Short mmCIF file of C-alpha atoms in Angstrom, two decimals:
data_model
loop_
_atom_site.label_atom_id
_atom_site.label_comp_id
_atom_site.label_asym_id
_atom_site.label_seq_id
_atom_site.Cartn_x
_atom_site.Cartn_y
_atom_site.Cartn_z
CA UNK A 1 0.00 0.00 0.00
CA UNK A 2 1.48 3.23 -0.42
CA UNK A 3 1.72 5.91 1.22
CA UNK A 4 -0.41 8.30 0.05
CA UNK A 5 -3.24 6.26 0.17
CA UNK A 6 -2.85 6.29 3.95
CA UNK A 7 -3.45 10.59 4.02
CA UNK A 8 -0.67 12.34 6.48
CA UNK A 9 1.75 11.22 8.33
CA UNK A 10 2.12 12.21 12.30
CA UNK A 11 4.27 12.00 15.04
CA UNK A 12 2.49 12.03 18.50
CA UNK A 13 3.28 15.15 20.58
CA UNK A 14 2.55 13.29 23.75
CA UNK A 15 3.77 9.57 23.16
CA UNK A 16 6.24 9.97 20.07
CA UNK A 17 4.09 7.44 18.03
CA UNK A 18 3.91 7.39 14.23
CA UNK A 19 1.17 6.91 12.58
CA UNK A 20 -0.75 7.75 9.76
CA UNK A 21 -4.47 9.68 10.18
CA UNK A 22 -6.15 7.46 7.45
CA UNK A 23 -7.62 10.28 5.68
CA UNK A 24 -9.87 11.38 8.37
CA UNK A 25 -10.71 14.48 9.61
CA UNK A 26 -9.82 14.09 13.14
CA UNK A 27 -5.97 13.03 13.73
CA UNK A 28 -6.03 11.11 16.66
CA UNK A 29 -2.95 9.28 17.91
CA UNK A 30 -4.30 5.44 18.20
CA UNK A 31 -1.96 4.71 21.04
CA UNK A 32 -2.79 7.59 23.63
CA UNK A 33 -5.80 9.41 22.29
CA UNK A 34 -3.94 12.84 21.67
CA UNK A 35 -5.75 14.92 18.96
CA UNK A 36 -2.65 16.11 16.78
CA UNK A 37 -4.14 19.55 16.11
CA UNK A 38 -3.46 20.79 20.14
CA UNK A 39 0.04 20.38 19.36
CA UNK A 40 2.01 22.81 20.93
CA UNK A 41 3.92 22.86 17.49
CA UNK A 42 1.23 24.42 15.79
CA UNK A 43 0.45 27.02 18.12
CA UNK A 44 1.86 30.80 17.62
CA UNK A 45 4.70 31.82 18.81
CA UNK A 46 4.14 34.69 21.82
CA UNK A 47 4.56 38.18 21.43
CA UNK A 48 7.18 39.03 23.95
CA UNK A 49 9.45 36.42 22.29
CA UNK A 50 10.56 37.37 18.59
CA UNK A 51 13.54 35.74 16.75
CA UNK A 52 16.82 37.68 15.49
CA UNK A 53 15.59 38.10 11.93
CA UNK A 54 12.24 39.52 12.58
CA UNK A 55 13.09 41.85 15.30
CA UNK A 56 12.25 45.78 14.03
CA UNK A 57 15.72 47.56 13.48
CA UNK A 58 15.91 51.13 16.28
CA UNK A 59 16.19 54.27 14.75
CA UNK A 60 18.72 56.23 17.00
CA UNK A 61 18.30 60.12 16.60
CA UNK A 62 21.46 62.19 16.53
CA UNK A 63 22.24 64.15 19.99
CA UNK A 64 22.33 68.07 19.24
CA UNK A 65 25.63 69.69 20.66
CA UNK A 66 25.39 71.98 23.59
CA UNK A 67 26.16 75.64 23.62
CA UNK A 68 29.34 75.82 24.75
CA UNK A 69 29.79 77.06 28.66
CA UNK A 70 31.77 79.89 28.50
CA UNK A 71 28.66 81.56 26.96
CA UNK A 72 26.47 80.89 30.06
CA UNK A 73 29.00 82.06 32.42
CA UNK A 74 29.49 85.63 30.54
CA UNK A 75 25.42 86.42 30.44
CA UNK A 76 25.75 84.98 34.64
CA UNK A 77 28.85 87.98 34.86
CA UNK A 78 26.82 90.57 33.17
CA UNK A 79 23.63 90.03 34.99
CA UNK A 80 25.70 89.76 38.32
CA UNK A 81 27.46 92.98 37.67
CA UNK A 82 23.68 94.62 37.07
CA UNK A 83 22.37 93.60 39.99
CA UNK A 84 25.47 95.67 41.49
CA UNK A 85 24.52 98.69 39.41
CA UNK A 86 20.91 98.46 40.50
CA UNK A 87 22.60 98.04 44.40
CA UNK A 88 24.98 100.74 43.98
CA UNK A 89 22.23 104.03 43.73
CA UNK A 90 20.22 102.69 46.46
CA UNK A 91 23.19 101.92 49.03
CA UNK A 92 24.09 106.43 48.59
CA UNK A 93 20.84 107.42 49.34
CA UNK A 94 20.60 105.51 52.82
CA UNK A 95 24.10 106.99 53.48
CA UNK A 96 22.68 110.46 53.27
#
């Protein structure tokens, strides 16, 4: 007999016996019952676990430069020395 005649081929999940469904549409294993089609085989693959080649590539966005700090430290000077300025006129009239 060959063996297309006998439909598909299996191999149990649960007992590791082959076996052939005989063309029906239920493949049963004849030794332990198991219905082939609750294989954990067949069932998809969870989300939180991808393989390597379908993982989705990062973009990585370019860092801007910072102003440089010498900058900040002249506009701290200048407002330091006007708060000095602003001092300065009120200091001479509470010395009069």
């Amino acid at each position: 007999m060959p063996a297309k005649d006998l439909g598909n081929k299996y191999v149990c999940f649960k007992c590791s016996t082959k076996f052939y469904d005989m063309k029906k549409p239920d493949p049963l294993c004849p030794k332990c019952g198991a219905d082939q089609r609750e294989s954990p085989a067949l069932k998809p693959a969870s989300e939180g676990r991808r393989g390597r080649l379908s993982s989705i590539p990062k973009v990585i966005e370019p860092i801007e430069p910072e102003e440089p700090a010498a900058e900040s430290e002249e506009e701290e000077l200048a407002e330091f020395d006007d708060e000095d300025a602003e001092a300065a006129p009120g200091e001479e009239e509470e010395d009069i």
